């Protein structure tokens, strides 16, 4: 073992490896901050440039891009209300309101510190618990996955704002949108209206950009709120103090652990982890009513959940050869290009590579901090651009972002149509976050539900087949009951207040 | 799904109609909304003809003027440089075939 560690260290300690990690993180942060460009795309773009590098250097650069992009998504989410990555959509809920209040610097700092800590915890978890967590996640069959998704869905209640009904209505629309396209099992078209484009389903990124970026721009234009009014003061305002961050630490560590847990389970990804962490932070907060209106704890929760996933997704990839998400699928391809096959055999035959990668991952958390600080300073220039220039620029970024995901003009129209829907929802005070959650979790929900029922031949008892199912079912029931009790209490309070005013 | 539809109907019944009316009653406001999206759909439709950079050029010019920017040199610089940089980045770095429309010929 010590020989492997020594060889791994020797393999890692080279200038080109360190430059590759730093370069990867910086590129990742920049690309992640461009709306519509996710971590998967950033890694995919970086992949051809690493063909001629040694295997460890190549993998480290790509993981650097991956981590940087996950953090970078929060910059545009906070500053221009456009999530650079799907996982950053949750950061936007509180990050942008903070930015509007002139506290962008605090939000960006909170996002950066939370991301770095979560990333570090995730890396440590990868190193110490790789085998353990991966073997636990391996026990998950479709019913267990389904119950996990059901529990994740209960967060819809937390982001529904003042009206639970409107939140559920929004979630229903999200579910419906997620069903567009080919049936997962029979391959038949659903809601495709004979269009081959719709048969492929609606891509997440165009829907995301359309739902969250366009309504704000068009609404501001319609209201004539441009030019004189400074909506963002990005980078302006005081930096986050240690005292402020100390209060967030508990949330950050909890979010990081959520990220680690969810990241270790293949197929879930950063967005659900961010929303789950956010929901838990709100549930445990002394000021839950401030969530969605500009709460630092919300930003910290979302970013820690989101970045906590990064290291953990490598657990099933490295120990079992199972990609946890699209990014790790691209990474798996990178390993194979270099003649390496991640999995149990790699732990036996190429342990030095594993240790070299571990060293690089730990260093990447430090580089994430450095490049994040540079990015905050650089991107704070956005505050100096007036809306009349920034809005067309953001729109152009949205157009390119929507197009390049699948090289499809259809996605541009999906984005614009989602923008129309988002604007209608904005005007009717219907929250868009439940739509997004249902849209992200919808395919997972459906896939695991149907797979389970196929296995059990239609018998619903399969969802109660073991302790993991019971655990998630119990958590879901508890959440739903507490949600209704809270809603009843809120309505009672409103009624009492109204009666008081009337009497 | 049935539950979702039922509560959607409930939400619609309970919707704050007064708020909706106040916000959309302003006809100028309404025209701007429709106009804004018309520009976007129009730009999208023009992509096959003038390419993505061309459509982006139009978006910057039309929306920049609509938003109140009067420094034409600045607007023109952004309208040329931004699509050009994005085009070069995505096509050269990312290898994404960005449609150029008429420029392709």
Short mmCIF file of C-alpha atoms in Angstrom, two decimals, chain B:
data_model
loop_
_atom_site.label_atom_id
_atom_site.label_comp_id
_atom_site.label_asym_id
_atom_site.label_seq_id
_atom_site.Cartn_x
_atom_site.Cartn_y
_atom_site.Cartn_z
CA UNK B 1 -51.78 13.45 -12.70
CA UNK B 2 -55.51 13.61 -11.83
CA UNK B 3 -54.57 15.14 -8.49
CA UNK B 4 -52.36 17.67 -10.25
CA UNK B 5 -55.09 18.67 -12.68
CA UNK B 6 -57.59 18.99 -9.82
CA UNK B 7 -55.37 21.30 -7.84
CA UNK B 8 -54.49 23.25 -10.99
CA UNK B 9 -58.19 24.00 -11.38
CA UNK B 10 -58.33 24.96 -7.72
CA UNK B 11 -55.31 27.23 -8.16
CA UNK B 12 -56.93 28.88 -11.18
CA UNK B 13 -60.14 29.48 -9.25
CA UNK B 14 -58.21 30.96 -6.36
CA UNK B 15 -55.87 32.94 -8.64
CA UNK B 16 -55.39 36.53 -7.77
CA UNK B 17 -57.44 37.86 -10.66
CA UNK B 18 -57.13 41.43 -9.46
CA UNK B 19 -53.32 41.26 -9.56
CA UNK B 20 -53.40 39.77 -13.02
CA UNK B 21 -55.67 42.54 -14.29
CA UNK B 22 -53.56 45.30 -12.81
CA UNK B 23 -50.39 43.90 -14.31
CA UNK B 24 -51.60 43.21 -17.81
CA UNK B 25 -54.15 45.96 -18.25
CA UNK B 26 -51.56 48.45 -19.40
CA UNK B 27 -51.77 48.13 -23.18
CA UNK B 28 -48.27 49.58 -23.75
CA UNK B 29 -46.91 47.02 -21.34
CA UNK B 30 -48.78 44.27 -23.19
CA UNK B 31 -47.51 45.46 -26.58
CA UNK B 32 -43.95 45.42 -25.29
CA UNK B 33 -44.38 41.84 -24.03
CA UNK B 34 -45.70 40.63 -27.36
CA UNK B 35 -43.10 42.68 -29.23
CA UNK B 36 -40.25 41.30 -27.15
CA UNK B 37 -41.19 37.69 -27.83
CA UNK B 38 -41.95 38.47 -31.49
CA UNK B 39 -38.35 39.67 -31.87
CA UNK B 40 -37.07 36.45 -30.28
CA UNK B 41 -39.25 34.16 -32.41
CA UNK B 42 -38.36 36.24 -35.46
CA UNK B 43 -34.64 35.95 -34.71
CA UNK B 44 -35.06 32.19 -34.22
CA UNK B 45 -36.86 31.89 -37.55
CA UNK B 46 -34.13 33.90 -39.28
CA UNK B 47 -31.32 31.61 -38.08
CA UNK B 48 -31.60 29.24 -41.04
CA UNK B 49 -31.38 32.21 -43.42
CA UNK B 50 -28.84 34.53 -41.79
CA UNK B 51 -27.19 32.02 -39.44
CA UNK B 52 -26.88 32.11 -35.66
CA UNK B 53 -24.27 34.91 -35.58
CA UNK B 54 -26.45 36.96 -37.94
CA UNK B 55 -29.51 36.45 -35.72
CA UNK B 56 -27.43 37.36 -32.68
CA UNK B 57 -26.31 40.55 -34.46
CA UNK B 58 -29.96 41.48 -35.03
CA UNK B 59 -30.92 40.69 -31.43
CA UNK B 60 -28.25 43.02 -30.06
CA UNK B 61 -29.17 45.85 -32.43
CA UNK B 62 -32.98 45.58 -32.18
CA UNK B 63 -33.19 44.92 -28.44
CA UNK B 64 -30.38 47.33 -27.64
CA UNK B 65 -32.32 50.13 -29.37
CA UNK B 66 -35.58 48.95 -27.80
CA UNK B 67 -33.98 48.99 -24.36
CA UNK B 68 -32.88 52.56 -24.96
CA UNK B 69 -29.22 52.35 -25.96
CA UNK B 70 -28.36 55.21 -28.28
CA UNK B 71 -24.58 54.87 -28.61
CA UNK B 72 -24.70 53.20 -32.03
CA UNK B 73 -20.93 52.60 -32.19
CA UNK B 74 -21.01 50.68 -28.94
CA UNK B 75 -24.07 48.72 -29.99
CA UNK B 76 -22.53 47.92 -33.35
CA UNK B 77 -19.25 46.82 -31.75
CA UNK B 78 -21.06 44.43 -29.39
CA UNK B 79 -23.33 43.21 -32.18
CA UNK B 80 -20.29 42.28 -34.29
CA UNK B 81 -17.80 41.15 -31.67
CA UNK B 82 -20.01 39.10 -29.34
CA UNK B 83 -21.44 36.74 -32.01
CA UNK B 84 -17.99 36.53 -33.61
CA UNK B 85 -16.28 35.52 -30.34
CA UNK B 86 -19.04 33.03 -29.52
CA UNK B 87 -18.94 31.63 -33.04
CA UNK B 88 -15.17 31.18 -32.93
CA UNK B 89 -15.34 29.66 -29.44
CA UNK B 90 -18.04 27.14 -30.19
CA UNK B 91 -16.95 26.25 -33.70
CA UNK B 92 -13.19 26.22 -33.17
CA UNK B 93 -12.91 25.13 -29.52
CA UNK B 94 -16.08 23.11 -29.14
CA UNK B 95 -16.28 21.82 -32.70
CA UNK B 96 -19.97 22.70 -32.83
CA UNK B 97 -21.19 23.39 -36.39
CA UNK B 98 -22.77 26.81 -35.89
CA UNK B 99 -25.14 27.61 -38.78
CA UNK B 100 -23.94 30.61 -40.81
CA UNK B 101 -26.88 30.85 -43.20
CA UNK B 102 -26.05 32.95 -46.23
CA UNK B 103 -22.44 33.33 -45.06
CA UNK B 104 -21.97 29.59 -45.57
CA UNK B 105 -22.09 30.18 -49.31
#
